[in-house]
Amino acid sequence: MESIVRVSGLTKTYTRQDGSVVQAVRGIDLDIYRGEVFSLLGPNGAGKSTTISMISGLIPPTAGDAEIGGHSITREPLQAKALIGVVPQEVALYPMLSARRNLDFFGRMYGLSGAELSKRIDEVLDVIDLKDRQNDKVETFSGGMKRRVNIGVGLLHRPQLIYMDEPTVGVDPQSRRRILDTVLRLRGEYGMTVLYTTHLMEEAQELSDRVAIIDNGAIIALGTLMELMSQAGEEDILVLTVAKERANDSIVGVLQAVEGVSRAQIEPSDTDNGEVKYAVYARLGRRALPGVLTAMNAAGVDVMSVNVREPDLETLFLALTGRALRE
Amino acid sequence: MKALYIALNDIRIAFSDRSIWINLLVIPAALIFVIGLANGQSLGGPSAAPRYPVDVVDQDQSPLSAAFVNALVGQQPSLVICPQENDAEDVCALGSDPGVISAEDAQSRLDQSRTLAYLVIDAGFGEALRANQAAHITYRSGESMTAESIAQQAVGTAAQRVEGIVSAEQLARRIADDVLDGDDAFVDSMRANAAELWSQSPVTIHEEVAPVEKPDFLVGLQQSVPGIGSMYVMFLILAGASTLVQERRLWTLQRLSAAPVTKADIILGKLLARFALGMIQYGVAFAVGLTYGRFLNVSFGDNPVALLIVMVAFSLCVSTFTLFMATLVKTEDQASSLVVLVTLALAPIGGAWWSLDLEFIPEFMRTLSMISPFKWVIDGFRNVIALDQGIAGVVGPSAVLLGIGAVFFVLAVRRFRVIE
């Protein structure tokens, strides 16, 4: 497959005012293929935005490089930037200007002018469904409408790669759905490559052809959804909650003896809330559940609640880092 | 080209807020007038020497009454003898009937303070003089007029001259009767010669009003228009620092930087926008000044090109300082506070509120003023408006302003970051 983005050894180091050094991004290598939706998934502060800022030429890398369509972002920044459409997390628009004026200004920054610019603006207003409000000031728009104009600016010059940095932050469910549909439409109808950052596992799973999970400035997993799921393991996890006074060491043995269960363990917990959680690993968790409950009953242990976890990116992140994605 | 679009966009944003007109026009116009008033000299510069009309009503119409009027004409430059000295501009304000003034008209004009005084030469004035009898001239003036004595002196002088002519004529008549068998031609010749001689003598005191000396510093509106105008230019341009910080907060600056636009384009665009806004503010200030000046007889020199040069230099200087300031502040509040502090400190120090050439300004203030760009821009304006030095007068101040601007430009470019 042809790469449109090639990142090698991308590193960003900051020196704080107290002199301490922070490694925000630690030598990232990755390829993004033409026409795919590629998601960077990671908790807040993982280094997603810093990575994207370097790829889009906003901040210079301390080391390494990124090539966009064969153009180095450090050596040929203007050529590389011309291929990228940027949709930042913030609503990066002039609130006191109309939607059309905003589109017009940023279009000119990408070298568009005259009838061609006017035509592109009309097209984009169609895509973001704001033609009837085009002459209204952006400051009068709802949050969702502002987000749509924000995306529209990134689409104006028909970029080969569009990067969207958490575009659904702070929007209502209806606007969120519309934004996700727009992303799918960009790939399906326009063949654009989309680089999408999010900390929401559901969005990454719905949109992405490939996902890179980033934590502490490094990529800890990268692949298609199928590949990542297999890394997460093919087994479901049954989480049983038991009152602390009824818990004992023999329960793990009881659970492991149930048919279909491969292993069981006590889940580590930092808090003492009078409960103990047992994680029971089974290939078909829901099918093994009746046997598990029967065994616990026979052992005289009352189960307070049961939670079935099927493998997903959240599970994978938890397995890789020991932390939840939303922490 | 992209720099131009960036500049136009910034100007459009500035004018999208209609309240800009309050700071751009309303407040400067009011301050220019008030500060102009406080700076004295009736809001303006020097005025022309005054001239006072004196009406003459000649009811005698004899050669001697004509000689009396001729003796009055041209005697004092500050007096206009009406209607004899009336001119194309109708300095006597006689309107459509400039020929003869009646005694009633003369009284009416005096009552309306349109004249300083009037004279009535009674009928029989010439005959009475020849007969060595009392000849009457009525002189009336407005008692409150300070220039009254000038007219009185002129009338007295004219009367002396006529008496001299009459004496010469009487002497010639005696000689003609005793020696020349009553030769009237001799008498006429003597009278004419005497009239000619008396037109130059006896010695008269010529009152000359010294022209009001043009001051060599800015006063009135000439001070407040460039001074307050420059202060508001600085306010408007420096507000750009806050705008840049706001653009960072809104992320529009970052988005601009993510486009295929060079850092030079961004800096140049932002600089051009602030410069253009500064020049618009100067345009408004001088338009206001010229409007006031039209009614108050105030001019701003006769070299608009020189004025333009110093305005351009000041606007560029402040624009580069704005970019530099934007690299120092982190928040819009910090920027706004700094704008007020810097402008209100530098403006009076540099002579934007009053001339530093005034006698009561201490010497150390004049020395201190050199750190303020206002000192240099006001020097430039003074050299053109008060000293008529033209372009040569703005070269030095403009060079200093451009030098300061160049230093801040280099510092700003080195420190400018899209993401702080």
XYZ file of C-alpha atoms in Angstrom:
747
model
C 0.000 0.000 0.000
C 1.188 3.521 -0.788
C 2.051 5.682 2.215
C 0.935 9.302 2.229
C 2.495 9.977 5.629
C 5.812 8.507 6.681
C 6.967 9.332 10.184
C 10.385 8.307 11.395
C 11.976 8.837 14.778
C 9.695 11.780 15.579
C 10.717 13.213 18.936
C 9.707 16.265 20.917
C 11.474 17.352 24.073
C 10.552 20.378 26.162
C 12.582 22.048 28.863
C 10.449 23.374 31.691
C 11.125 26.680 33.401
C 12.614 24.780 36.365
C 15.112 23.197 33.965
C 13.600 19.732 33.955
C 13.239 18.016 30.592
C 9.945 16.528 29.394
C 9.865 13.999 26.586
C 6.440 14.606 25.046
C 6.981 12.331 22.053
C 9.569 9.541 22.069
C 10.829 8.572 18.626
C 7.597 7.624 16.880
C 7.709 5.651 13.609
C 4.570 5.061 11.570
C 3.152 4.995 8.045
C -0.323 6.166 7.101
C -1.690 4.681 3.884
C -3.503 6.605 1.180
C -7.301 6.479 1.548
C -7.485 5.046 5.069
C -8.876 6.428 8.288
C -6.024 6.238 10.745
C -6.757 6.931 14.399
C -4.357 7.926 17.114
C -5.953 6.719 20.320
C -4.695 7.602 23.740
C -5.611 9.222 27.016
C -5.334 12.992 27.505
C -1.691 14.042 27.686
C -0.459 10.930 25.884
C 1.224 12.972 23.132
C -1.397 12.766 20.377
C -1.706 16.505 19.739
C 2.052 17.061 19.941
C 2.596 14.295 17.382
C -0.031 15.745 15.079
C 1.318 19.279 15.544
C 4.725 18.091 14.361
C 3.273 16.153 11.412
C 1.301 19.232 10.313
C 4.283 21.563 10.700
C 2.926 23.587 13.585
C 5.850 22.849 15.856
C 9.291 21.662 14.821
C 10.383 18.211 15.996
C 13.393 17.951 18.302
C 14.478 14.976 16.216
C 13.125 12.851 13.390
C 10.967 13.872 10.457
C 7.623 13.366 8.795
C 7.020 13.205 5.067
C 3.657 14.171 3.601
C 3.219 12.948 0.020
C 6.996 12.687 -0.220
C 7.652 16.205 1.088
C 9.556 16.610 4.344
C 7.667 18.765 6.812
C 10.977 20.186 8.067
C 12.720 20.774 4.741
C 9.773 21.461 2.397
C 7.108 22.700 4.796
C 5.071 24.695 2.289
C 4.703 21.787 -0.145
C 3.885 19.380 2.677
C 1.361 21.738 4.304
C -0.415 22.272 0.988
C -1.380 18.577 1.039
C -2.851 18.680 4.542
C -6.234 19.902 5.705
C -6.197 20.809 9.366
C -9.167 20.509 11.719
C -7.861 21.468 15.143
C -9.519 20.513 18.411
C -10.302 24.178 19.041
C -12.841 25.998 16.885
C -10.161 27.916 15.010
C -12.373 30.513 13.342
C -12.819 34.279 13.489
C -16.066 34.576 15.480
C -16.834 38.105 14.322
C -16.710 37.125 10.636
C -19.345 35.143 8.754
C -18.899 31.464 7.886
C -18.343 32.408 4.260
C -15.745 35.081 5.139
C -13.845 32.541 7.242
C -13.877 30.027 4.398
C -12.854 32.737 1.937
C -9.885 33.876 4.045
C -8.483 30.412 4.761
C -9.099 29.388 1.131
C -6.857 32.240 0.030
C -4.186 31.031 2.442
C -4.177 27.765 0.472
C -3.734 29.650 -2.786
C -7.366 29.605 -3.936
C -8.964 32.706 -5.441
C -11.645 34.025 -7.753
C -14.355 31.790 -9.209
C -12.560 28.611 -8.148
C -12.549 29.704 -4.511
C -16.200 30.712 -4.673
C -17.121 27.322 -6.160
C -15.170 25.434 -3.485
C -16.824 27.449 -0.729
C -20.261 26.557 -2.118
C -19.270 22.876 -2.248
C -18.008 22.886 1.310
C -21.104 24.708 2.576
C -23.107 21.879 1.010
C -20.979 19.224 2.713
C -21.277 20.856 6.142
C -24.919 21.722 5.487
C -24.643 25.414 6.379
C -25.538 27.123 3.119
C -28.511 28.913 4.632
C -26.370 30.385 7.451
C -23.263 31.185 5.369
C -23.509 34.960 5.852
C -24.165 34.850 9.576
C -21.371 35.621 12.003
C -19.783 32.487 13.442
C -20.244 33.874 16.958
C -23.999 33.401 16.512
C -23.648 29.665 15.741
C -24.234 26.705 18.067
C -21.244 24.608 19.146
C -22.071 21.907 16.587
C -22.388 24.399 13.733
C -19.036 25.954 14.653
C -17.462 22.477 14.578
C -18.875 21.924 11.101
C -17.415 25.204 9.810
C -14.159 24.192 11.495
C -14.162 20.984 9.443
C -15.226 22.871 6.322
C -12.140 25.086 6.444
C -9.974 21.941 6.459
C -11.740 20.586 3.356
C -11.652 23.717 1.173
C -8.502 22.988 -0.774
C -9.348 19.284 -1.273
C -6.376 18.042 0.711
C -4.930 14.567 0.205
C -4.720 14.161 3.976
C -7.088 15.683 6.496
C -6.196 15.622 10.132
C -8.863 15.984 12.753
C -7.854 16.501 16.336
C -10.654 15.281 18.622
C -13.347 17.005 16.498
C -16.245 15.749 18.635
C -15.066 17.250 21.920
C -17.850 19.205 23.598
C -20.589 18.647 21.033
C -24.072 17.236 21.504
C -24.805 13.629 20.389
C -26.615 14.738 17.229
C -23.722 16.942 16.067
C -21.274 14.192 17.024
C -23.117 11.722 14.822
C -23.070 14.222 11.955
C -19.313 14.749 12.333
C -18.593 11.010 12.363
C -20.758 10.574 9.254
C -18.795 13.388 7.579
C -15.525 11.582 8.328
C -16.843 8.344 6.811
C -18.122 10.310 3.799
C -14.711 11.937 3.251
C -13.100 8.543 2.935
C -15.963 6.870 1.038
C -16.936 9.594 -1.438
C -13.788 11.704 -1.724
C -11.119 9.073 -1.120
C -9.375 11.294 1.423
C -6.916 9.981 3.944
C -8.066 10.886 7.445
C -5.780 11.145 10.437
C -8.050 11.174 13.463
C -7.108 11.626 17.085
C -9.436 10.712 19.890
C -9.498 9.469 23.426
C -12.860 7.784 22.786
C -12.449 4.092 22.059
C -15.916 3.867 20.434
C -15.050 6.523 17.829
C -11.764 4.863 16.972
C -13.471 1.488 16.612
C -16.268 2.846 14.418
C -14.188 4.960 12.067
C -10.749 3.456 11.766
C -9.108 1.169 9.298
C -6.034 1.192 11.504
C -5.400 2.457 14.991
C -2.240 3.449 16.814
C -2.497 3.475 20.588
C -0.224 6.101 22.089
C 0.770 6.494 25.714
C 3.505 8.536 27.375
C 4.679 9.807 23.998
C 5.204 6.357 22.457
C 3.119 4.060 20.264
C 2.356 0.945 22.279
C 0.155 -0.810 19.729
C -0.568 -0.321 16.031
C -2.631 -2.261 13.528
C -6.065 -2.960 12.117
C -8.915 -3.444 14.553
C -8.724 -7.203 14.040
C -5.001 -7.239 14.743
C -5.401 -5.200 17.889
C -8.306 -7.313 19.130
C -6.177 -10.393 18.769
C -3.492 -8.678 20.826
C -6.116 -7.966 23.447
C -6.846 -11.687 23.528
C -9.719 -13.683 22.174
C -11.199 -14.432 25.589
C -14.052 -12.650 27.322
C -13.581 -11.647 30.920
C -16.289 -12.311 33.536
C -15.809 -9.983 36.477
C -17.493 -11.336 39.633
C -17.944 -9.093 42.663
C -17.962 -10.820 46.056
C -18.317 -9.418 49.556
C -14.876 -9.188 51.180
C -15.770 -11.336 54.218
C -16.866 -14.172 51.950
C -13.761 -14.085 49.752
C -11.045 -16.707 50.246
C -8.069 -18.203 48.440
C -9.942 -21.339 47.413
C -12.365 -19.429 45.171
C -9.782 -19.026 42.392
C -9.388 -22.829 42.312
C -13.163 -23.316 42.238
C -13.479 -20.965 39.277
C -10.622 -22.485 37.313
C -12.284 -25.898 37.608
C -15.394 -24.740 35.702
C -15.662 -26.061 32.138
C -14.698 -23.424 29.521
C -12.714 -21.301 31.990
C -9.023 -21.029 31.140
C -7.878 -19.113 34.204
C -9.080 -16.901 37.073
C -7.460 -14.275 39.254
C -8.243 -11.615 41.818
C -8.296 -8.161 40.149
C -5.940 -5.777 41.849
C -7.673 -2.844 43.518
C -6.358 0.286 45.199
C -9.531 0.924 47.164
C -11.024 -1.016 50.072
C -14.753 -0.796 49.536
C -15.634 -4.132 51.158
C -15.633 -5.957 47.846
C -13.298 -8.292 45.988
C -13.400 -8.723 42.212
C -12.480 -12.010 40.494
C -11.578 -11.957 36.788
C -12.583 -15.181 35.054
C -11.183 -15.701 31.510
C -13.299 -17.791 29.146
C -13.352 -18.121 25.332
C -17.139 -17.881 25.296
C -17.837 -15.943 28.452
C -21.632 -15.812 28.300
C -21.827 -19.579 27.738
C -19.553 -20.292 30.720
C -21.479 -17.962 33.018
C -24.131 -20.456 34.304
C -21.407 -22.982 35.280
C -19.438 -20.231 37.057
C -22.447 -19.123 39.094
C -23.353 -22.752 39.964
C -19.799 -23.410 41.180
C -19.814 -20.269 43.327
C -23.163 -21.232 44.797
C -21.889 -24.726 45.567
C -18.875 -23.173 47.312
C -21.248 -21.109 49.446
C -20.105 -17.762 48.054
C -22.760 -15.208 47.127
C -21.962 -13.254 43.953
C -23.058 -9.629 44.303
C -22.733 -8.738 40.570
C -21.357 -10.008 37.265
C -19.889 -7.920 34.424
C -19.013 -9.460 31.048
C -16.115 -7.705 29.233
C -15.683 -8.573 25.570
C -12.287 -7.736 24.048
C -12.004 -4.118 22.743
C -9.434 -1.336 22.520
C -10.173 -0.365 26.088
C -9.289 -3.899 27.175
C -6.149 -3.792 25.101
C -5.088 -0.462 26.619
C -5.801 -1.821 30.062
C -3.811 -4.937 29.307
C -0.891 -2.921 27.932
C -0.703 -0.158 30.509
C -2.630 -1.368 33.536
C -4.687 1.833 33.281
C -8.066 2.657 31.801
C -8.104 4.742 28.638
C -10.273 7.430 30.247
C -8.116 7.858 33.348
C 0.141 38.475 -1.686
C -0.825 36.285 1.253
C 0.527 38.950 3.596
C -1.856 41.406 1.966
C -4.819 39.058 2.479
C -3.817 38.607 6.127
C -3.663 42.382 6.548
C -7.022 42.930 4.860
C -8.585 40.224 7.009
C -7.273 41.874 10.181
C -8.585 45.269 9.079
C -11.959 43.718 8.258
C -12.056 42.132 11.726
C -11.172 45.464 13.359
C -14.022 47.225 11.556
C -16.488 44.367 12.132
C -16.834 45.820 15.627
C -18.749 49.057 15.161
C -17.595 50.388 18.516
C -14.206 51.017 16.867
C -15.643 54.353 15.685
C -15.859 55.541 19.277
C -12.103 55.208 19.711
C -11.279 56.067 16.125
C -13.373 59.211 15.740
C -15.573 60.324 18.633
C -13.092 60.407 21.530
C -10.118 61.740 19.506
C -12.306 64.486 17.988
C -13.453 65.609 21.430
C -9.961 65.409 22.957
C -8.360 67.225 20.037
C -10.737 70.145 20.603
C -10.389 70.224 24.393
C -6.601 69.823 24.419
C -6.357 72.322 21.562
C -8.315 74.803 23.653
C -6.070 74.155 26.649
C -2.999 74.739 24.502
C -4.182 78.303 23.859
C -3.853 80.970 21.154
C -7.552 80.715 20.255
C -7.003 77.193 18.975
C -4.784 78.391 16.209
C -1.694 80.124 14.990
C -1.039 83.780 14.088
C -3.697 86.021 12.516
C -3.428 89.007 10.126
C -2.990 92.602 11.527
C -6.386 94.210 12.203
C -7.724 97.163 10.109
C -10.387 99.585 11.340
C -12.876 101.354 9.005
C -13.469 105.113 9.516
C -16.381 106.617 7.566
C -16.116 110.108 6.021
C -19.267 112.109 5.211
C -18.212 115.046 2.970
C -21.134 117.503 2.918
C -18.941 120.363 1.617
C -17.529 118.796 -1.555
C -15.061 121.711 -1.909
C -11.375 121.541 -2.958
C -10.388 122.076 0.680
C -12.694 119.310 1.992
C -11.236 117.067 -0.725
C -7.744 118.079 0.452
C -8.728 117.185 4.015
C -9.938 113.720 2.974
C -6.806 113.181 0.889
C -4.739 114.075 3.944
C -6.511 111.329 5.862
C -6.120 108.589 3.235
C -3.084 106.380 3.634
C -1.963 108.117 6.807
C -2.306 105.061 9.102
C -2.057 101.541 7.740
C -4.427 100.295 10.436
C -7.182 102.720 9.309
C -9.397 102.327 6.270
C -10.982 105.618 5.162
C -14.403 104.757 3.762
C -15.528 104.978 1.056
C -12.275 106.346 -0.418
C -10.120 103.326 0.526
C -12.705 100.636 -0.038
C -11.365 97.738 -2.131
C -12.563 94.787 -4.168
C -13.086 92.740 -1.008
C -15.365 95.536 0.314
C -13.227 96.092 3.391
C -15.580 98.989 4.318
C -18.563 96.582 4.200
C -20.581 99.051 2.104
C -22.311 96.314 0.138
C -24.095 97.272 -3.056
C -23.866 101.081 -2.581
C -20.156 101.853 -2.218
C -20.216 105.509 -3.480
C -21.322 107.938 -0.753
C -22.019 107.513 2.949
C -24.744 109.629 4.552
C -24.493 110.907 8.150
C -27.337 108.540 9.165
C -25.602 105.550 7.604
C -22.343 106.462 9.295
C -24.044 106.688 12.702
C -25.821 103.395 12.146
C -22.593 101.634 11.151
C -20.854 103.038 14.230
C -23.712 101.857 16.447
C -23.309 98.358 15.003
C -19.549 98.496 15.722
C -18.877 98.081 12.002
C -16.621 101.163 12.080
C -14.160 102.627 14.507
C -15.369 106.221 13.991
C -16.858 108.592 11.468
C -16.281 112.238 10.401
C -18.780 114.699 9.032
C -17.292 117.623 7.064
C -19.994 120.284 7.308
C -21.137 122.267 4.245
C -19.231 125.597 4.038
C -16.066 124.057 5.489
C -13.871 125.395 2.632
C -15.460 128.865 2.558
C -15.081 129.263 6.345
C -11.409 128.360 6.184
C -10.766 130.864 3.443
C -12.581 133.526 5.429
C -10.518 132.787 8.502
C -13.654 131.660 10.261
C -14.233 128.561 12.334
C -14.625 125.468 10.158
C -16.356 122.431 11.678
C -15.617 118.749 11.413
C -17.682 116.367 13.534
C -15.762 113.321 14.819
C -17.592 110.447 16.542
C -16.167 107.168 17.755
C -17.035 104.102 19.827
C -15.629 104.906 23.264
C -14.671 101.336 24.011
C -12.497 100.997 20.962
C -8.855 100.866 21.911
C -7.701 102.046 18.491
C -9.661 105.317 18.844
C -6.557 107.445 19.447
C -5.116 106.376 16.141
C -8.110 107.832 14.306
C -8.095 110.997 16.408
C -4.436 111.525 15.671
C -5.047 111.048 11.962
C -7.891 113.558 11.951
C -5.761 116.084 13.858
C -2.916 115.623 11.396
C -5.243 116.083 8.427
C -6.652 119.268 9.971
C -3.115 120.647 10.397
C -2.370 119.966 6.780
C -5.490 121.694 5.581
C -4.670 124.694 7.782
C -1.230 124.840 6.158
C -2.767 124.778 2.718
C -5.188 127.556 3.639
C -2.348 129.691 5.093
C -0.329 129.272 1.897
C -3.367 130.160 -0.182
C -4.047 133.315 1.876
C -0.407 134.387 1.634
C -0.469 133.851 -2.127
C -3.672 135.937 -2.399
C -2.025 138.887 -0.629
C 1.038 138.719 -2.894
C -1.158 138.409 -5.970
C -3.286 141.384 -4.901
C -0.267 143.596 -3.935
C 2.245 142.714 -6.663
C 0.638 140.636 -9.421
C -2.596 142.499 -10.097
C -4.759 139.768 -8.527
C -3.256 136.908 -10.548
C -5.639 133.971 -9.694
C -3.412 131.484 -11.518
C -0.608 132.268 -9.090
C -2.948 131.672 -6.112
C -4.118 128.314 -7.552
C -0.527 127.280 -8.228
C 0.513 128.146 -4.656
C -2.423 126.206 -3.191
C -1.540 123.164 -5.269
C 2.114 123.354 -4.286
C 1.186 123.763 -0.619
C -1.136 120.749 -0.805
C 1.658 118.688 -2.331
C 4.160 119.795 0.304
C 1.726 119.197 3.206
C 1.039 115.732 1.998
C 4.579 114.938 3.183
C 4.848 117.211 6.156
C 4.627 118.179 8.929
C 6.085 115.196 10.679
C 3.440 112.578 11.359
C 3.647 109.590 13.595
C 3.105 106.446 11.605
C 1.523 103.764 13.718
C 2.643 100.350 12.553
C 1.111 97.220 14.004
C 3.842 94.638 14.335
C 2.730 91.348 12.783
C 1.967 88.704 15.395
C 5.101 86.657 15.528
C 4.598 83.054 14.517
C 5.667 80.850 17.455
C 8.413 78.321 16.816
C 6.485 75.558 18.592
C 3.054 73.997 18.235
C 0.068 75.665 19.886
C -3.670 75.112 19.971
C -5.037 72.721 17.375
C -1.654 72.631 15.688
C -0.444 70.852 18.830
C -3.512 68.780 19.691
C -4.229 67.347 16.232
C -0.815 65.695 15.757
C -0.377 65.106 19.507
C -3.714 63.507 20.365
C -3.850 61.984 16.884
C -0.502 60.251 17.458
C -1.633 59.074 20.897
C -4.700 57.409 19.403
C -2.579 55.977 16.601
C -0.511 54.283 19.307
C -3.635 53.075 21.143
C -5.057 51.572 17.963
C -1.848 49.954 16.753
C -0.819 48.559 20.145
C -4.243 46.941 20.490
C -2.850 44.531 17.905
C -0.810 42.834 20.646
C -4.040 41.828 22.352
C -5.453 40.699 19.013
C -2.447 38.447 18.426
C -2.811 36.859 21.855
C -6.513 36.392 21.152
C -5.680 34.722 17.837
C -3.446 32.282 19.688
C -6.285 31.536 22.112
C -8.778 31.081 19.273
C -6.206 28.943 17.457
C -6.641 30.926 14.239
C -2.952 31.828 14.329
C -2.009 28.154 14.598
C -4.405 27.292 11.774
C -2.798 30.031 9.682
C 0.596 28.578 10.437
C -0.574 25.091 9.437
C -1.449 26.490 5.981
C 1.260 26.889 3.333
C 2.072 30.379 4.572
C 5.548 31.489 5.605
C 6.308 33.049 8.967
C 7.420 36.132 7.038
C 3.971 36.387 5.400
C 2.252 36.163 8.773
C 4.507 38.772 10.398
C 4.320 41.093 7.399
C 0.536 40.727 7.197
C 0.051 41.508 10.876
C 2.470 44.445 10.596
C 0.723 45.847 7.522
C -2.670 45.628 9.194
C -1.570 47.581 12.261
C 0.290 50.113 10.102
C -2.781 50.644 7.914
C -5.019 51.101 10.955
C -2.550 53.670 12.317
C -2.629 55.617 9.073
C -6.431 55.494 9.039
C -6.391 56.952 12.562
C -4.047 59.735 11.415
C -6.370 60.387 8.478
C -9.327 60.714 10.827
C -7.410 62.962 13.263
C -6.242 65.349 10.544
C -9.658 65.337 8.857
C -11.119 66.409 12.204
C -8.317 68.992 12.588
C -8.859 70.428 9.113
C -12.595 70.654 9.760
C -12.028 72.561 12.995
C -9.245 74.546 11.338
C -11.527 75.751 8.563
C -13.723 77.519 11.068
C -10.916 78.663 13.373
C -8.371 79.774 10.781
C -5.818 77.099 11.685
C -3.487 75.551 9.146
C -1.153 72.586 9.396
C 1.625 73.859 7.197
C 1.827 73.650 3.461
C 3.716 70.401 3.020
C 1.387 67.386 3.333
C 4.059 65.074 1.915
C 6.392 65.893 4.787
C 3.551 65.303 7.264
C 2.836 61.968 5.586
C 6.472 60.893 5.897
C 6.556 61.435 9.648
C 3.163 59.714 10.064
C 4.406 56.674 8.140
C 7.589 56.532 10.235
C 5.659 56.719 13.527
C 3.060 54.129 12.460
C 5.783 51.705 11.343
C 7.718 52.236 14.571
C 4.667 51.522 16.749
C 3.613 48.565 14.571
C 6.926 46.774 15.061
C 6.793 47.522 18.786
C 3.326 45.935 18.827
C 4.688 42.709 17.365
C 7.459 42.736 19.942
C 4.980 43.379 22.757
C 2.869 40.448 21.582
C 5.842 38.170 22.226
C 6.069 39.372 25.849
C 2.475 39.003 27.023
C 0.606 35.788 27.713
C -2.971 36.985 28.103
C -5.242 39.553 26.507
C -5.650 41.298 29.870
C -1.883 41.689 30.189
C -1.744 43.102 26.667
C -4.583 45.579 27.271
C -3.031 46.823 30.513
C 0.346 47.268 28.845
C -1.213 49.235 25.970
C -2.721 51.765 28.376
C 0.409 51.951 30.516
C 2.844 52.391 27.626
C 0.735 54.935 25.747
C -0.248 57.078 28.707
C 3.339 57.122 29.956
C 5.054 57.874 26.662
C 2.539 60.404 25.287
C 3.009 63.230 27.825
C 6.730 62.500 28.200
C 7.128 62.873 24.448
C 5.068 66.053 24.150
C 1.822 64.688 22.734
C -0.311 66.608 25.256
C 1.598 69.897 25.308
C 4.688 71.265 23.604
C 7.982 70.444 25.270
C 9.243 73.805 23.935
C 7.121 75.682 26.479
C 9.237 77.678 28.935
C 7.975 75.974 32.095
C 8.979 72.460 30.939
C 12.052 71.476 32.998
C 15.193 70.558 31.139
C 15.325 67.003 32.500
C 11.892 66.350 30.955
C 13.235 67.388 27.583
C 16.113 64.957 28.042
C 13.782 62.198 29.222
C 11.512 62.768 26.237
C 14.112 61.262 23.933
C 13.084 57.769 24.996
C 9.561 58.395 23.744
C 8.689 57.985 20.064
C 6.177 60.801 20.582
C 9.064 63.247 20.986
C 10.333 62.424 17.520
C 6.985 62.433 15.770
C 5.986 65.740 17.410
C 9.379 67.216 16.466
C 8.641 66.234 12.877
C 5.186 67.812 12.965
C 6.565 70.982 14.619
C 9.282 71.313 11.980
C 6.681 71.208 9.211
C 3.773 73.098 10.787
C 5.467 75.728 12.968
C 8.897 76.096 11.381
C 8.001 75.546 7.689
C 11.020 73.290 7.222
C 9.257 70.946 4.812
C 10.697 67.536 4.044
C 14.121 68.514 5.408
C 12.479 68.976 8.814
C 11.156 65.424 9.021
C 14.193 63.518 7.821
C 15.897 63.436 11.224
C 12.862 62.562 13.382
C 11.665 59.979 10.840
C 15.101 58.361 10.742
C 15.064 58.004 14.542
C 11.558 56.494 14.469
C 12.479 54.060 11.701
C 15.637 53.125 13.602
C 13.638 52.328 16.752
C 11.192 50.412 14.565
C 13.972 48.377 12.980
C 15.312 47.332 16.387
C 11.879 46.154 17.571
C 11.264 44.416 14.226
C 14.407 42.319 14.610
C 13.541 41.491 18.226
C 9.951 40.624 17.296
C 10.935 38.336 14.429
C 13.426 36.499 16.648
C 10.930 36.022 19.474
C 7.726 35.466 17.481
C 6.188 32.023 18.018
C 2.878 30.740 16.727
C 2.591 28.388 19.705
C 3.999 29.821 22.934
